[in-house]
Amino acid sequence: MIEEIQLCRALWTGEKIDWEGRWTVKGGQLAPKPFTTGGPPLWGGGGVPDALKRAGRYFDGWLPSGAGTPREWGEKWARIRQHAVAAGRDPSGMTGAVYTTIAVNDDTAKANAELDHYLEGYYMQPAQVIRQQQYCFAGDRAAVTAWLNEFVEAGATHICARFTGNEDERQMEVLAEMREELSV
């Protein structure tokens, strides 16, 4: 994967390149040249130590979908930024993101029931198992906002929110309203 990233970045310069490695490229040139200098940003995921190291060394952003708390997410993000510095990269240009599954409802019991129903239907496993494997949260608007803000305070600048499938339109409207309350 690392060589693929390096080859793509070399081709995205728009210049002719020669490449020897897993692939051989002689006088290769990509056209049209990407709109964004250096090509599109590449994001990685994963939370194990090697994945964090790769994210810091080679990726422009990090979007994990695993389990943990916002604090644990922040600790991993800090390690990624340290790996970037160790690799001679400026971590300020990197993007920290989080992939979440949320259910927003003024009735917290209904929010939790919606989340559990969705997780069990999607993953075919007990919701409590999946809640230990994914960033999931259910609650009223204030509680969900506070939970998402914990990720923002830990360094997340992008939040990918997956809704539970019940009343997606309503949940998107609520999240749009909550946007003003988020620190992003």
One Martini backbone bead per residue (centre of mass of N, CA, C, O) as a GRO file, in nm:
protein
  184
    1MET     BB    1   0.056   0.064  -0.020
    2ILE     BB    2   0.289   0.265  -0.003
    3GLU     BB    3   0.376   0.252  -0.299
    4GLU     BB    4   0.111   0.348  -0.414
    5ILE     BB    5   0.119   0.625  -0.291
    6GLN     BB    6   0.389   0.716  -0.413
    7LEU     BB    7   0.305   0.680  -0.708
    8CYS     BB    8   0.067   0.867  -0.713
    9ARG     BB    9   0.220   1.123  -0.625
   10ALA     BB   10   0.409   1.124  -0.867
   11LEU     BB   11   0.183   1.141  -1.086
   12TRP     BB   12   0.037   1.405  -0.964
   13THR     BB   13   0.251   1.615  -1.077
   14GLY     BB   14   0.255   1.572  -1.414
   15GLU     BB   15   0.508   1.435  -1.452
   16LYS     BB   16   0.751   1.255  -1.566
   17ILE     BB   17   0.812   0.905  -1.487
   18ASP     BB   18   1.017   0.680  -1.302
   19TRP     BB   19   0.958   0.327  -1.199
   20GLU     BB   20   1.081   0.111  -0.935
   21GLY     BB   21   0.913  -0.197  -0.839
   22ARG     BB   22   0.631  -0.346  -0.840
   23TRP     BB   23   0.633  -0.125  -1.049
   24THR     BB   24   0.671  -0.025  -1.394
   25VAL     BB   25   0.778   0.304  -1.499
   26LYS     BB   26   0.811   0.471  -1.824
   27GLY     BB   27   0.732   0.786  -1.878
   28GLY     BB   28   0.507   0.859  -1.690
   29GLN     BB   29   0.178   1.022  -1.731
   30LEU     BB   30  -0.066   1.228  -1.594
   31ALA     BB   31  -0.391   1.285  -1.749
   32PRO     BB   32  -0.490   1.506  -1.595
   33LYS     BB   33  -0.403   1.715  -1.376
   34PRO     BB   34  -0.466   1.773  -1.077
   35PHE     BB   35  -0.623   2.025  -0.919
   36THR     BB   36  -0.468   1.933  -0.678
   37THR     BB   37  -0.187   1.975  -0.545
   38GLY     BB   38  -0.067   1.641  -0.526
   39GLY     BB   39  -0.355   1.572  -0.503
   40PRO     BB   40  -0.552   1.401  -0.328
   41PRO     BB   41  -0.648   1.334  -0.034
   42LEU     BB   42  -0.527   1.092   0.204
   43TRP     BB   43  -0.697   0.849   0.389
   44GLY     BB   44  -0.696   0.677   0.693
   45GLY     BB   45  -0.707   0.401   0.915
   46GLY     BB   46  -0.707   0.280   1.215
   47GLY     BB   47  -0.571   0.171   1.563
   48VAL     BB   48  -0.315   0.047   1.533
   49PRO     BB   49   0.009   0.119   1.555
   50ASP     BB   50   0.077   0.089   1.246
   51ALA     BB   51  -0.157   0.270   1.145
   52LEU     BB   52  -0.065   0.527   1.290
   53LYS     BB   53   0.207   0.548   1.151
   54ARG     BB   54   0.105   0.563   0.861
   55ALA     BB   55  -0.068   0.813   0.894
   56GLY     BB   56   0.170   1.004   0.971
   57ARG     BB   57   0.359   0.943   0.715
   58TYR     BB   58   0.124   0.928   0.451
   59PHE     BB   59  -0.124   1.083   0.543
   60ASP     BB   60  -0.383   1.347   0.550
   61GLY     BB   61  -0.575   1.146   0.711
   62TRP     BB   62  -0.817   1.034   0.974
   63LEU     BB   63  -1.072   0.747   0.963
   64PRO     BB   64  -1.212   0.593   1.200
   65SER     BB   65  -1.441   0.295   1.302
   66GLY     BB   66  -1.404   0.230   1.586
   67ALA     BB   67  -1.346   0.198   1.908
   68GLY     BB   68  -1.431   0.422   2.174
   69THR     BB   69  -1.335   0.718   2.293
   70PRO     BB   70  -1.265   1.039   2.257
   71ARG     BB   71  -1.005   1.018   2.419
   72GLU     BB   72  -0.881   0.782   2.256
   73TRP     BB   73  -0.884   0.924   1.992
   74GLY     BB   74  -0.693   1.157   2.084
   75GLU     BB   75  -0.448   0.978   2.146
   76LYS     BB   76  -0.414   0.874   1.857
   77TRP     BB   77  -0.387   1.149   1.719
   78ALA     BB   78  -0.129   1.228   1.869
   79ARG     BB   79   0.044   0.997   1.755
   80ILE     BB   80   0.019   1.071   1.461
   81ARG     BB   81   0.151   1.350   1.488
   82GLN     BB   82   0.421   1.236   1.589
   83HIS     BB   83   0.482   1.070   1.334
   84ALA     BB   84   0.492   1.308   1.145
   85VAL     BB   85   0.729   1.454   1.273
   86ALA     BB   86   0.931   1.210   1.252
   87ALA     BB   87   0.884   1.232   0.919
   88GLY     BB   88   0.884   1.555   0.849
   89ARG     BB   89   0.595   1.652   0.914
   90ASP     BB   90   0.310   1.860   0.908
   91PRO     BB   91   0.026   1.821   1.110
   92SER     BB   92  -0.155   2.076   1.035
   93GLY     BB   93  -0.244   1.935   0.744
   94MET     BB   94  -0.417   1.744   0.898
   95THR     BB   95  -0.698   1.515   0.930
   96GLY     BB   96  -0.948   1.476   1.174
   97ALA     BB   97  -1.167   1.194   1.199
   98VAL     BB   98  -1.513   1.068   1.243
   99TYR     BB   99  -1.709   0.765   1.268
  100THR     BB  100  -2.062   0.763   1.316
  101THR     BB  101  -2.340   0.648   1.518
  102ILE     BB  102  -2.667   0.804   1.535
  103ALA     BB  103  -2.927   0.899   1.782
  104VAL     BB  104  -3.189   1.144   1.774
  105ASN     BB  105  -3.384   1.204   2.078
  106ASP     BB  106  -3.574   1.328   2.327
  107ASP     BB  107  -3.607   1.021   2.370
  108THR     BB  108  -3.370   0.823   2.494
  109ALA     BB  109  -3.501   0.544   2.470
  110LYS     BB  110  -3.559   0.570   2.167
  111ALA     BB  111  -3.274   0.618   2.072
  112ASN     BB  112  -3.162   0.346   2.174
  113ALA     BB  113  -3.360   0.167   2.016
  114GLU     BB  114  -3.278   0.265   1.735
  115LEU     BB  115  -2.983   0.186   1.751
  116ASP     BB  116  -3.014  -0.113   1.817
  117HIS     BB  117  -3.184  -0.190   1.572
  118TYR     BB  118  -2.982  -0.108   1.360
  119LEU     BB  119  -2.734  -0.274   1.446
  120GLU     BB  120  -2.872  -0.555   1.435
  121GLY     BB  121  -2.960  -0.536   1.132
  122TYR     BB  122  -2.676  -0.477   1.005
  123TYR     BB  123  -2.483  -0.697   1.184
  124MET     BB  124  -2.617  -0.947   1.330
  125GLN     BB  125  -2.586  -0.833   1.629
  126PRO     BB  126  -2.555  -0.731   1.922
  127ALA     BB  127  -2.551  -0.409   2.017
  128GLN     BB  128  -2.342  -0.430   2.252
  129VAL     BB  129  -2.116  -0.528   2.068
  130ILE     BB  130  -2.107  -0.288   1.866
  131ARG     BB  131  -2.066  -0.060   2.079
  132GLN     BB  132  -1.762  -0.183   2.122
  133GLN     BB  133  -1.675  -0.133   1.789
  134GLN     BB  134  -1.813   0.154   1.781
  135TYR     BB  135  -1.907   0.482   1.714
  136CYS     BB  136  -2.169   0.526   1.945
  137PHE     BB  137  -2.488   0.718   1.980
  138ALA     BB  138  -2.752   0.805   2.220
  139GLY     BB  139  -2.987   1.087   2.228
  140ASP     BB  140  -3.017   1.388   2.287
  141ARG     BB  141  -2.911   1.673   2.161
  142ALA     BB  142  -2.719   1.749   2.397
  143ALA     BB  143  -2.570   1.476   2.421
  144VAL     BB  144  -2.468   1.453   2.130
  145THR     BB  145  -2.317   1.718   2.122
  146ALA     BB  146  -2.124   1.657   2.354
  147TRP     BB  147  -1.996   1.405   2.227
  148LEU     BB  148  -1.892   1.538   1.966
  149ASN     BB  149  -1.721   1.760   2.115
  150GLU     BB  150  -1.510   1.564   2.225
  151PHE     BB  151  -1.379   1.520   1.948
  152VAL     BB  152  -1.312   1.811   1.887
  153GLU     BB  153  -1.132   1.853   2.143
  154ALA     BB  154  -0.938   1.608   2.031
  155GLY     BB  155  -0.923   1.712   1.691
  156ALA     BB  156  -1.172   1.708   1.530
  157THR     BB  157  -1.290   1.836   1.195
  158HIS     BB  158  -1.449   1.567   1.119
  159ILE     BB  159  -1.791   1.442   1.076
  160CYS     BB  160  -1.930   1.121   1.038
  161ALA     BB  161  -2.281   1.064   1.006
  162ARG     BB  162  -2.475   0.794   1.100
  163PHE     BB  163  -2.785   0.682   1.070
  164THR     BB  164  -3.055   0.458   1.179
  165GLY     BB  165  -3.312   0.495   0.955
  166ASN     BB  166  -3.480   0.676   1.136
  167GLU     BB  167  -3.561   0.963   1.033
  168ASP     BB  168  -3.334   1.101   0.856
  169GLU     BB  169  -3.438   1.383   0.797
  170ARG     BB  170  -3.466   1.472   1.090
  171GLN     BB  171  -3.171   1.416   1.173
  172MET     BB  172  -3.044   1.611   0.970
  173GLU     BB  173  -3.180   1.865   1.077
  174VAL     BB  174  -3.070   1.846   1.362
  175LEU     BB  175  -2.770   1.845   1.285
  176ALA     BB  176  -2.775   2.119   1.145
  177GLU     BB  177  -2.850   2.268   1.407
  178MET     BB  178  -2.604   2.157   1.578
  179ARG     BB  179  -2.365   2.286   1.428
  180GLU     BB  180  -2.365   2.550   1.602
  181GLU     BB  181  -2.274   2.369   1.870
  182LEU     BB  182  -2.023   2.305   1.734
  183SER     BB  183  -1.660   2.334   1.728
  184VAL     BB  184  -1.597   2.305   1.405
   0.00000   0.00000   0.00000
